mmCIF file of C-alpha atoms and ligand atoms in Angstrom:
data_model
loop_
_atom_site.group_PDB
_atom_site.id
_atom_site.type_symbol
_atom_site.label_atom_id
_atom_site.label_comp_id
_atom_site.label_asym_id
_atom_site.label_seq_id
_atom_site.Cartn_x
_atom_site.Cartn_y
_atom_site.Cartn_z
ATOM 1 C CA UNK A 1 -15.565 -2.142 -12.578
ATOM 2 C CA UNK A 2 -18.237 -1.674 -10.079
ATOM 3 C CA UNK A 3 -18.027 1.150 -8.495
ATOM 4 C CA UNK A 4 -20.319 1.930 -5.484
ATOM 5 C CA UNK A 5 -20.250 4.276 -2.273
ATOM 6 C CA UNK A 6 -18.468 1.897 0.304
ATOM 7 C CA UNK A 7 -16.821 -1.399 0.321
ATOM 8 C CA UNK A 8 -19.654 -4.278 1.374
ATOM 9 C CA UNK A 9 -19.288 -7.916 1.530
ATOM 10 C CA UNK A 10 -22.624 -9.907 1.963
ATOM 11 C CA UNK A 11 -22.203 -13.080 3.991
ATOM 12 C CA UNK A 12 -24.963 -15.332 2.281
ATOM 13 C CA UNK A 13 -23.492 -19.022 1.934
ATOM 14 C CA UNK A 14 -21.161 -17.362 -0.273
ATOM 15 C CA UNK A 15 -18.961 -14.251 0.225
ATOM 16 C CA UNK A 16 -20.560 -11.064 -2.297
ATOM 17 C CA UNK A 17 -18.094 -8.160 -2.065
ATOM 18 C CA UNK A 18 -18.354 -4.781 -3.836
ATOM 19 C CA UNK A 19 -15.536 -2.078 -3.414
ATOM 20 C CA UNK A 20 -15.290 1.339 -3.911
ATOM 21 C CA UNK A 21 -13.237 2.916 -6.984
ATOM 22 C CA UNK A 22 -10.402 3.976 -4.139
ATOM 23 C CA UNK A 23 -7.045 3.368 -5.854
ATOM 24 C CA UNK A 24 -3.778 4.100 -4.124
ATOM 25 C CA UNK A 25 -1.881 4.815 -0.726
ATOM 26 C CA UNK A 26 -0.733 8.187 -2.101
ATOM 27 C CA UNK A 27 1.750 8.588 0.195
ATOM 28 C CA UNK A 28 4.207 5.917 -1.980
ATOM 29 C CA UNK A 29 4.282 8.681 -4.685
ATOM 30 C CA UNK A 30 6.185 10.312 -2.333
ATOM 31 C CA UNK A 31 9.518 8.352 -3.741
ATOM 32 C CA UNK A 32 8.389 9.886 -7.207
ATOM 33 C CA UNK A 33 8.932 13.425 -6.533
ATOM 34 C CA UNK A 34 11.996 13.818 -5.569
ATOM 35 C CA UNK A 35 13.828 14.950 -2.353
ATOM 36 C CA UNK A 36 12.142 18.184 -1.848
ATOM 37 C CA UNK A 37 8.741 16.834 -0.719
ATOM 38 C CA UNK A 38 6.255 19.250 -1.097
ATOM 39 C CA UNK A 39 3.387 18.325 0.718
ATOM 40 C CA UNK A 40 0.424 20.031 -1.589
ATOM 41 C CA UNK A 41 1.979 18.039 -4.374
ATOM 42 C CA UNK A 42 1.444 14.439 -3.137
ATOM 43 C CA UNK A 43 -2.176 14.126 -4.862
ATOM 44 C CA UNK A 44 -4.879 12.194 -2.127
ATOM 45 C CA UNK A 45 -3.162 12.574 1.310
ATOM 46 C CA UNK A 46 -5.849 13.232 4.104
ATOM 47 C CA UNK A 47 -5.871 16.327 6.272
ATOM 48 C CA UNK A 48 -3.716 14.737 9.137
ATOM 49 C CA UNK A 49 -1.438 13.205 6.496
ATOM 50 C CA UNK A 50 -1.071 16.747 4.714
ATOM 51 C CA UNK A 51 -0.244 18.435 8.611
ATOM 52 C CA UNK A 52 2.336 15.737 9.590
ATOM 53 C CA UNK A 53 3.875 16.066 6.161
ATOM 54 C CA UNK A 54 4.448 19.834 6.684
ATOM 55 C CA UNK A 55 5.483 19.775 10.465
ATOM 56 C CA UNK A 56 8.048 16.617 9.540
ATOM 57 C CA UNK A 57 9.873 17.720 6.741
ATOM 58 C CA UNK A 58 12.743 15.803 6.911
ATOM 59 C CA UNK A 59 10.568 12.471 7.895
ATOM 60 C CA UNK A 60 9.146 13.022 4.582
ATOM 61 C CA UNK A 61 11.988 13.210 2.848
ATOM 62 C CA UNK A 62 13.281 10.263 4.451
ATOM 63 C CA UNK A 63 10.262 7.973 3.724
ATOM 64 C CA UNK A 64 10.383 9.307 0.178
ATOM 65 C CA UNK A 65 13.722 8.020 -0.149
ATOM 66 C CA UNK A 66 13.090 5.245 1.233
ATOM 67 C CA UNK A 67 10.111 4.108 -0.987
ATOM 68 C CA UNK A 68 12.752 2.896 -4.090
ATOM 69 C CA UNK A 69 14.286 0.014 -1.390
ATOM 70 C CA UNK A 70 10.792 -1.630 -0.584
ATOM 71 C CA UNK A 71 9.457 -1.036 -3.734
ATOM 72 C CA UNK A 72 13.288 -3.114 -4.641
ATOM 73 C CA UNK A 73 12.874 -5.516 -2.299
ATOM 74 C CA UNK A 74 9.176 -6.481 -3.512
ATOM 75 C CA UNK A 75 10.297 -7.147 -7.057
ATOM 76 C CA UNK A 76 13.377 -9.012 -5.672
ATOM 77 C CA UNK A 77 10.952 -11.327 -3.597
ATOM 78 C CA UNK A 78 8.828 -11.735 -6.465
ATOM 79 C CA UNK A 79 11.265 -11.851 -9.377
ATOM 80 C CA UNK A 80 10.157 -14.969 -10.441
ATOM 81 C CA UNK A 81 6.709 -14.431 -10.388
ATOM 82 C CA UNK A 82 4.126 -13.487 -12.971
ATOM 83 C CA UNK A 83 3.179 -10.240 -11.028
ATOM 84 C CA UNK A 84 6.608 -9.232 -10.067
ATOM 85 C CA UNK A 85 5.891 -5.671 -8.713
ATOM 86 C CA UNK A 86 6.370 -3.478 -11.403
ATOM 87 C CA UNK A 87 5.721 0.203 -10.968
ATOM 88 C CA UNK A 88 3.676 2.282 -13.588
ATOM 89 C CA UNK A 89 6.176 5.631 -14.827
ATOM 90 C CA UNK A 90 4.537 8.540 -13.861
ATOM 91 C CA UNK A 91 1.172 7.447 -12.104
ATOM 92 C CA UNK A 92 0.826 8.718 -8.952
ATOM 93 C CA UNK A 93 -1.216 5.726 -7.634
ATOM 94 C CA UNK A 94 2.420 3.618 -8.533
ATOM 95 C CA UNK A 95 1.471 0.184 -9.268
ATOM 96 C CA UNK A 96 -1.479 1.209 -10.855
ATOM 97 C CA UNK A 97 -4.805 -0.666 -10.661
ATOM 98 C CA UNK A 98 -4.035 -3.953 -9.400
ATOM 99 C CA UNK A 99 -4.505 -1.965 -5.947
ATOM 100 C CA UNK A 100 -8.107 -1.790 -6.684
ATOM 101 C CA UNK A 101 -8.580 -5.168 -6.408
ATOM 102 C CA UNK A 102 -8.300 -6.083 -2.537
ATOM 103 C CA UNK A 103 -6.083 -9.132 -3.509
ATOM 104 C CA UNK A 104 -3.229 -10.781 -2.021
ATOM 105 C CA UNK A 105 -0.676 -9.007 -4.057
ATOM 106 C CA UNK A 106 -2.831 -5.754 -2.104
ATOM 107 C CA UNK A 107 -2.402 -7.253 0.945
ATOM 108 C CA UNK A 108 1.959 -7.710 0.277
ATOM 109 C CA UNK A 109 2.119 -3.696 -0.880
ATOM 110 C CA UNK A 110 0.711 -2.492 1.842
ATOM 111 C CA UNK A 111 2.486 -4.795 4.180
ATOM 112 C CA UNK A 112 5.934 -3.952 2.876
ATOM 113 C CA UNK A 113 5.305 -0.699 2.033
ATOM 114 C CA UNK A 114 4.750 0.416 5.971
ATOM 115 C CA UNK A 115 7.683 -2.112 6.793
ATOM 116 C CA UNK A 116 9.682 -0.303 4.524
ATOM 117 C CA UNK A 117 9.243 2.931 6.198
ATOM 118 C CA UNK A 118 9.248 1.742 9.729
ATOM 119 C CA UNK A 119 12.564 0.536 8.361
ATOM 120 C CA UNK A 120 13.874 3.423 6.778
ATOM 121 C CA UNK A 121 12.542 5.942 10.089
ATOM 122 C CA UNK A 122 14.584 3.724 12.582
ATOM 123 C CA UNK A 123 17.781 4.381 10.074
ATOM 124 C CA UNK A 124 17.379 7.715 9.882
ATOM 125 C CA UNK A 125 16.477 8.155 13.560
ATOM 126 C CA UNK A 126 19.832 6.190 14.619
ATOM 127 C CA UNK A 127 21.877 7.908 11.987
ATOM 128 C CA UNK A 128 21.199 10.966 13.731
ATOM 129 C CA UNK A 129 19.099 12.306 10.207
ATOM 130 C CA UNK A 130 15.663 13.461 12.274
ATOM 131 C CA UNK A 131 15.250 15.942 14.917
ATOM 132 C CA UNK A 132 12.919 14.371 16.755
ATOM 133 C CA UNK A 133 14.329 10.962 17.870
ATOM 134 C CA UNK A 134 17.679 9.825 18.085
ATOM 135 C CA UNK A 135 19.116 6.227 19.136
ATOM 136 C CA UNK A 136 16.254 4.126 21.744
ATOM 137 C CA UNK A 137 16.801 6.492 24.894
ATOM 138 C CA UNK A 138 15.480 3.362 27.650
ATOM 139 C CA UNK A 139 18.816 1.696 26.388
ATOM 140 C CA UNK A 140 21.394 1.871 28.763
ATOM 141 C CA UNK A 141 22.500 1.035 32.159
ATOM 142 C CA UNK A 142 22.646 -2.869 32.477
ATOM 143 C CA UNK A 143 20.917 -5.630 32.032
ATOM 144 C CA UNK A 144 21.172 -9.687 31.063
ATOM 145 C CA UNK A 145 20.403 -12.532 28.512
ATOM 146 C CA UNK A 146 21.230 -15.521 28.471
ATOM 147 C CA UNK A 147 25.177 -15.198 28.705
ATOM 148 C CA UNK A 148 24.775 -13.423 31.601
ATOM 149 C CA UNK A 149 24.470 -9.383 32.481
ATOM 150 C CA UNK A 150 25.945 -6.696 30.129
ATOM 151 C CA UNK A 151 26.152 -2.606 29.373
ATOM 152 C CA UNK A 152 24.080 -1.139 27.170
ATOM 153 C CA UNK A 153 26.455 1.363 24.930
ATOM 154 C CA UNK A 154 26.627 2.424 21.471
ATOM 155 C CA UNK A 155 23.004 2.977 19.802
ATOM 156 C CA UNK A 156 20.215 0.648 19.973
ATOM 157 C CA UNK A 157 17.994 1.650 16.746
ATOM 158 C CA UNK A 158 14.550 2.756 17.935
ATOM 159 C CA UNK A 159 12.085 0.941 16.417
ATOM 160 C CA UNK A 160 9.032 2.023 18.856
ATOM 161 C CA UNK A 161 9.310 5.548 17.707
ATOM 162 C CA UNK A 162 9.221 4.666 14.145
ATOM 163 C CA UNK A 163 6.618 2.024 14.530
ATOM 164 C CA UNK A 164 4.398 4.873 16.580
ATOM 165 C CA UNK A 165 4.899 7.951 13.597
ATOM 166 C CA UNK A 166 4.241 5.011 10.368
ATOM 167 C CA UNK A 167 0.810 4.116 12.011
ATOM 168 C CA UNK A 168 -0.260 7.760 12.331
ATOM 169 C CA UNK A 169 0.920 8.800 9.211
ATOM 170 C CA UNK A 170 0.045 5.863 7.531
ATOM 171 C CA UNK A 171 -3.046 4.485 8.862
ATOM 172 C CA UNK A 172 -4.639 7.689 9.248
ATOM 173 C CA UNK A 173 -6.148 7.708 5.407
ATOM 174 C CA UNK A 174 -7.580 3.867 6.220
ATOM 175 C CA UNK A 175 -8.974 5.815 9.691
ATOM 176 C CA UNK A 176 -11.039 8.159 7.657
ATOM 177 C CA UNK A 177 -12.349 5.744 5.178
ATOM 178 C CA UNK A 178 -13.869 3.148 7.808
ATOM 179 C CA UNK A 179 -14.664 0.657 5.158
ATOM 180 C CA UNK A 180 -14.174 -3.109 4.768
ATOM 181 C CA UNK A 181 -10.988 -2.273 2.669
ATOM 182 C CA UNK A 182 -9.658 0.172 4.601
ATOM 183 C CA UNK A 183 -9.694 -2.323 7.565
ATOM 184 C CA UNK A 184 -8.134 -4.996 5.472
ATOM 185 C CA UNK A 185 -5.672 -1.886 4.528
ATOM 186 C CA UNK A 186 -4.915 -1.915 8.557
ATOM 187 C CA UNK A 187 -4.750 -5.405 9.238
ATOM 188 C CA UNK A 188 -2.047 -5.794 6.532
ATOM 189 C CA UNK A 189 -0.496 -2.330 7.676
ATOM 190 C CA UNK A 190 0.173 -3.542 10.986
ATOM 191 C CA UNK A 191 1.505 -7.056 10.198
ATOM 192 C CA UNK A 192 4.131 -4.842 7.777
ATOM 193 C CA UNK A 193 5.159 -2.868 10.802
ATOM 194 C CA UNK A 194 5.312 -5.480 13.056
ATOM 195 C CA UNK A 195 7.767 -7.878 10.945
ATOM 196 C CA UNK A 196 10.651 -5.383 11.428
ATOM 197 C CA UNK A 197 10.653 -5.546 14.963
ATOM 198 C CA UNK A 198 11.150 -9.631 14.972
ATOM 199 C CA UNK A 199 14.409 -9.092 13.218
ATOM 200 C CA UNK A 200 16.344 -6.512 15.884
ATOM 201 C CA UNK A 201 19.544 -8.761 16.996
ATOM 202 C CA UNK A 202 21.345 -7.669 20.467
ATOM 203 C CA UNK A 203 24.954 -7.195 19.256
ATOM 204 C CA UNK A 204 28.043 -7.015 21.499
ATOM 205 C CA UNK A 205 31.443 -6.309 21.905
ATOM 206 C CA UNK A 206 32.999 -7.872 24.111
ATOM 207 C CA UNK A 207 36.286 -6.079 26.346
ATOM 208 C CA UNK A 208 38.494 -7.299 29.383
ATOM 209 C CA UNK A 209 42.118 -8.587 29.113
ATOM 210 C CA UNK A 210 42.826 -10.409 25.594
ATOM 211 C CA UNK A 211 39.489 -10.428 24.938
ATOM 212 C CA UNK A 212 37.867 -12.483 27.648
ATOM 213 C CA UNK A 213 34.873 -11.010 27.397
ATOM 214 C CA UNK A 214 34.156 -10.098 30.844
ATOM 215 C CA UNK A 215 32.630 -7.233 30.124
ATOM 216 C CA UNK A 216 30.228 -6.688 27.151
ATOM 217 C CA UNK A 217 28.902 -3.800 25.650
ATOM 218 C CA UNK A 218 25.823 -4.625 23.626
ATOM 219 C CA UNK A 219 22.966 -2.630 21.496
ATOM 220 C CA UNK A 220 20.088 -3.335 19.457
ATOM 221 C CA UNK A 221 20.690 -3.527 15.651
ATOM 222 C CA UNK A 222 17.778 -3.751 13.140
ATOM 223 C CA UNK A 223 18.515 -6.561 10.479
ATOM 224 C CA UNK A 224 19.030 -6.125 6.872
ATOM 225 C CA UNK A 225 15.651 -5.427 5.315
ATOM 226 C CA UNK A 226 15.419 -8.510 3.308
ATOM 227 C CA UNK A 227 14.744 -10.493 6.149
ATOM 228 C CA UNK A 228 11.901 -8.382 6.537
ATOM 229 C CA UNK A 229 11.056 -8.706 3.244
ATOM 230 C CA UNK A 230 11.516 -12.613 3.383
ATOM 231 C CA UNK A 231 9.761 -13.156 6.156
ATOM 232 C CA UNK A 232 6.501 -10.988 4.510
ATOM 233 C CA UNK A 233 6.760 -13.295 1.143
ATOM 234 C CA UNK A 234 6.308 -16.575 3.511
ATOM 235 C CA UNK A 235 3.266 -14.288 4.907
ATOM 236 C CA UNK A 236 2.530 -13.609 1.008
ATOM 237 C CA UNK A 237 2.531 -17.443 0.563
ATOM 238 C CA UNK A 238 0.405 -17.951 3.478
ATOM 239 C CA UNK A 239 -2.075 -15.135 3.309
ATOM 240 C CA UNK A 240 -5.724 -16.057 4.367
ATOM 241 C CA UNK A 241 -8.630 -14.554 2.391
ATOM 242 C CA UNK A 242 -11.184 -13.436 4.688
ATOM 243 C CA UNK A 243 -14.867 -11.507 4.956
ATOM 244 C CA UNK A 244 -15.860 -8.884 6.617
ATOM 245 C CA UNK A 245 -17.623 -10.284 10.274
ATOM 246 C CA UNK A 246 -21.271 -10.428 10.758
ATOM 247 C CA UNK A 247 -20.977 -6.510 12.767
ATOM 248 C CA UNK A 248 -18.301 -5.049 10.320
ATOM 249 C CA UNK A 249 -15.992 -5.398 13.315
ATOM 250 C CA UNK A 250 -13.336 -7.396 12.026
ATOM 251 C CA UNK A 251 -12.803 -10.559 9.909
ATOM 252 C CA UNK A 252 -13.159 -14.118 9.608
ATOM 253 C CA UNK A 253 -11.741 -16.633 7.380
ATOM 254 C CA UNK A 254 -13.532 -17.574 3.631
ATOM 255 C CA UNK A 255 -13.435 -21.155 3.817
ATOM 256 C CA UNK A 256 -12.793 -23.471 6.189
ATOM 257 C CA UNK A 257 -9.216 -24.643 4.342
ATOM 258 C CA UNK A 258 -8.225 -21.276 5.527
ATOM 259 C CA UNK A 259 -6.365 -21.096 9.299
ATOM 260 C CA UNK A 260 -7.954 -18.445 11.350
ATOM 261 C CA UNK A 261 -5.898 -14.908 10.367
ATOM 262 C CA UNK A 262 -3.715 -13.831 13.207
ATOM 263 C CA UNK A 263 -2.336 -10.288 13.852
ATOM 264 C CA UNK A 264 0.738 -11.111 12.024
ATOM 265 C CA UNK A 265 -0.705 -12.773 8.813
ATOM 266 C CA UNK A 266 -1.827 -11.341 5.757
ATOM 267 C CA UNK A 267 -5.424 -10.975 4.847
ATOM 268 C CA UNK A 268 -7.366 -10.572 1.641
ATOM 269 C CA UNK A 269 -11.068 -10.476 0.150
ATOM 270 C CA UNK A 270 -10.680 -11.176 -3.406
ATOM 271 C CA UNK A 271 -8.927 -13.651 -5.505
ATOM 272 C CA UNK A 272 -6.129 -12.737 -7.965
ATOM 273 C CA UNK A 273 -6.091 -12.112 -11.776
ATOM 274 C CA UNK A 274 -3.824 -15.144 -13.517
ATOM 275 C CA UNK A 275 -1.586 -11.870 -14.439
ATOM 276 C CA UNK A 276 -0.906 -13.484 -17.562
ATOM 277 C CA UNK A 277 -2.679 -11.007 -20.462
ATOM 278 C CA UNK A 278 -2.098 -7.594 -20.196
ATOM 279 C CA UNK A 279 -5.554 -6.001 -19.564
ATOM 280 C CA UNK A 280 -6.085 -2.556 -18.623
ATOM 281 C CA UNK A 281 -9.048 -2.783 -16.092
ATOM 282 C CA UNK A 282 -7.165 -5.069 -13.740
ATOM 283 C CA UNK A 283 -4.227 -3.291 -14.338
ATOM 284 C CA UNK A 284 -2.206 -6.305 -15.262
ATOM 285 C CA UNK A 285 0.808 -5.826 -17.260
ATOM 286 C CA UNK A 286 0.724 -9.283 -18.797
ATOM 287 C CA UNK A 287 3.682 -11.914 -18.861
ATOM 288 C CA UNK A 288 5.379 -11.261 -22.589
ATOM 289 C CA UNK A 289 8.681 -10.714 -23.007
ATOM 290 C CA UNK A 290 9.235 -12.049 -19.284
ATOM 291 C CA UNK A 291 12.154 -13.960 -19.333
ATOM 292 C CA UNK A 292 11.533 -17.502 -18.315
ATOM 293 C CA UNK A 293 13.449 -20.699 -17.021
ATOM 294 C CA UNK A 294 12.824 -23.978 -18.659
ATOM 295 C CA UNK A 295 14.220 -26.596 -16.718
ATOM 296 C CA UNK A 296 12.417 -25.039 -13.706
ATOM 297 C CA UNK A 297 9.042 -26.929 -12.446
ATOM 298 C CA UNK A 298 8.555 -23.614 -10.282
ATOM 299 C CA UNK A 299 6.460 -20.487 -11.013
ATOM 300 C CA UNK A 300 9.655 -19.027 -12.979
ATOM 301 C CA UNK A 301 8.934 -22.440 -15.264
ATOM 302 C CA UNK A 302 8.079 -20.690 -18.850
ATOM 303 C CA UNK A 303 4.589 -23.519 -18.736
ATOM 304 C CA UNK A 304 3.765 -21.368 -15.814
ATOM 305 C CA UNK A 305 5.199 -17.688 -16.805
ATOM 306 C CA UNK A 306 4.291 -17.729 -20.465
ATOM 307 C CA UNK A 307 0.442 -19.484 -19.599
ATOM 308 C CA UNK A 308 0.707 -22.199 -21.538
ATOM 309 C CA UNK A 309 1.827 -19.319 -24.648
ATOM 310 C CA UNK A 310 4.716 -20.554 -25.427
ATOM 311 C CA UNK A 311 7.754 -18.743 -25.631
ATOM 312 C CA UNK A 312 10.892 -17.365 -27.990
ATOM 313 C CA UNK A 313 14.521 -18.651 -27.256
ATOM 314 C CA UNK A 314 17.320 -16.592 -28.225
ATOM 315 C CA UNK A 315 20.631 -16.933 -28.119
ATOM 316 C CA UNK A 316 22.702 -14.446 -26.031
ATOM 317 C CA UNK A 317 26.606 -13.627 -25.826
ATOM 318 C CA UNK A 318 27.905 -12.307 -22.279
ATOM 319 C CA UNK A 319 30.806 -11.430 -20.796
ATOM 320 C CA UNK A 320 31.952 -12.712 -17.366
ATOM 321 C CA UNK A 321 34.720 -13.187 -15.008
ATOM 322 C CA UNK A 322 36.004 -15.952 -14.720
ATOM 323 C CA UNK A 323 39.636 -17.904 -13.650
ATOM 324 C CA UNK A 324 39.458 -15.833 -11.011
ATOM 325 C CA UNK A 325 43.275 -16.351 -9.306
ATOM 326 C CA UNK A 326 44.685 -14.605 -6.035
ATOM 327 C CA UNK A 327 47.643 -13.060 -6.309
ATOM 328 C CA UNK A 328 50.323 -12.488 -3.636
ATOM 329 C CA UNK A 329 49.516 -10.049 -1.748
ATOM 330 C CA UNK A 330 46.706 -9.188 -2.240
ATOM 331 C CA UNK A 331 45.313 -8.680 -5.558
ATOM 332 C CA UNK A 332 42.507 -11.260 -7.109
ATOM 333 C CA UNK A 333 42.656 -11.051 -11.318
ATOM 334 C CA UNK A 334 40.546 -12.659 -13.721
ATOM 335 C CA UNK A 335 39.542 -13.084 -17.114
ATOM 336 C CA UNK A 336 36.751 -12.498 -18.803
ATOM 337 C CA UNK A 337 34.859 -15.171 -20.544
ATOM 338 C CA UNK A 338 32.285 -14.785 -23.202
ATOM 339 C CA UNK A 339 29.688 -17.183 -23.272
ATOM 340 C CA UNK A 340 26.941 -17.998 -25.369
ATOM 341 C CA UNK A 341 23.648 -18.830 -23.303
ATOM 342 C CA UNK A 342 19.916 -19.426 -24.895
ATOM 343 C CA UNK A 343 17.543 -16.679 -22.935
ATOM 344 C CA UNK A 344 13.928 -17.445 -23.296
ATOM 345 C CA UNK A 345 10.886 -14.908 -23.053
ATOM 346 C CA UNK A 346 7.031 -15.480 -23.293
ATOM 347 C CA UNK A 347 5.058 -15.028 -26.752
ATOM 348 C CA UNK A 348 3.074 -11.762 -26.160
ATOM 349 C CA UNK A 349 -0.539 -12.893 -25.700
ATOM 350 C CA UNK A 350 -1.235 -12.791 -29.383
ATOM 351 C CA UNK A 351 1.222 -15.273 -30.025
ATOM 352 C CA UNK A 352 3.306 -13.529 -31.660
ATOM 353 C CA UNK A 353 7.169 -12.525 -30.678
ATOM 354 C CA UNK A 354 7.332 -9.802 -27.596
ATOM 355 C CA UNK A 355 8.582 -6.613 -29.562
ATOM 356 C CA UNK A 356 8.161 -4.044 -26.197
ATOM 357 C CA UNK A 357 5.523 -2.160 -25.311
ATOM 358 C CA UNK A 358 2.301 -2.527 -28.028
HETATM 359 C C1 NAG B 1 8.323 -7.250 -14.713
HETATM 360 O O1 NAG B 1 7.480 -7.221 -15.892
HETATM 361 C C2 NAG B 1 7.318 -6.516 -16.816
HETATM 362 C C3 NAG B 1 6.532 -6.884 -18.230
HETATM 363 O O2 NAG B 1 6.353 -8.501 -17.772
HETATM 364 C C4 NAG B 1 8.574 -6.015 -17.487
HETATM 365 O O3 NAG B 1 8.226 -4.677 -18.356
HETATM 366 C C5 NAG B 1 9.410 -5.100 -16.289
HETATM 367 O O4 NAG B 1 10.822 -5.116 -16.375
HETATM 368 C C6 NAG B 1 9.648 -6.102 -15.024
HETATM 369 N N1 NAG B 1 10.019 -5.899 -14.201
HETATM 370 C C7 NAG B 1 10.929 -6.030 -13.037
HETATM 371 C C8 NAG B 1 11.299 -5.236 -11.779
HETATM 372 O O5 NAG B 1 11.707 -7.461 -13.171
HETATM 373 C C1 NAG B 2 16.339 -22.609 -13.745
HETATM 374 O O1 NAG B 2 15.993 -23.664 -12.749
HETATM 375 C C2 NAG B 2 16.640 -24.733 -12.608
HETATM 376 C C3 NAG B 2 16.107 -25.933 -12.042
HETATM 377 O O2 NAG B 2 15.123 -25.554 -11.016
HETATM 378 C C4 NAG B 2 17.929 -23.886 -11.715
HETATM 379 O O3 NAG B 2 19.047 -25.513 -11.013
HETATM 380 C C5 NAG B 2 18.477 -23.078 -12.645
HETATM 381 O O4 NAG B 2 19.711 -22.480 -12.150
HETATM 382 C C6 NAG B 2 17.620 -22.088 -13.455
HETATM 383 N N1 NAG B 2 18.259 -21.163 -14.262
HETATM 384 C C7 NAG B 2 18.761 -20.058 -14.229
HETATM 385 C C8 NAG B 2 18.805 -19.077 -15.398
HETATM 386 O O5 NAG B 2 17.835 -19.257 -12.989
#
């Protein structure tokens, strides 16, 4: 691990980068402290973040409580991958040393965490949990869409408020650092925040004679976070490897084969480790013990997941609900069925059967 004072990339026909030993986004740790966020107990917050934390205890509580939601979304999106978004227990960096590397995975984590905060705060505003915000005050009177005019009614999610607060709070840290990695984080944070805004839907209710829809009341509602998760997952697949430009003010793509990054693309500097073996240095937990799919041809196949080390097969019996019948009226009754299935799990790196944490 190189520990140099700043993140520096040289662009001399090939790209050479070094980064500082900075690790964490710190505020991620708020999720593990519990609902009573004590601003002074979160390690690594910068002054401005501490200040915002003290001024907005309810917001912090919401952010802390929402952290598990975006981590779950991350784990869902990467459930079939070697890197599965696993967290480190009792570690204030939350995701461990994998964040030291300016990889595609780090890019994704910064994006989805920012998106998660926007989502959480927007929801909390609409539900009246916060004093400083509520429904979008500008969505009143009448407006039009492709189906004609409608009245604003109900509660429109005020995503712009959450966007601004999230940017202020989360970006404060990167704005202090001002090195290459900070620019990368800022870029991915923004891509994540904006992603939430793509999934705002106009929802309407019809009024008028027997539902004739002569009068419509509509409101803007944020879609389920799954949509944002899937979108960012696609952005992860298409993430662009970049280098700092000559002036250190922005990025250019590292290789011609990449497209030019736009504001909505995720960007990263360094290639990822293969995440095959347990490696404390890079923070990879390895794939020993992971379940793989013997018939798949994709990333969850036993070949790819186990990195060629082979796998063990065990018979597991499961109980499932089956032969469900609808009974008039109104119940569904099922039988318990027992089935025996083969579960394949990757061998550990020394070829032995995985016996849990070593
Ligand atoms: C991710 O993988 C690790 C080890 O490879 C495993 O211990 C953990 O349970 C997995 N996490 C999730 C959320 O699937
Ligand atoms: C394994 O992969 C196959 C092919 O992609 C898929 O049809 C099947 O549902 C997968 N099995 C499990 C248990 O995920």
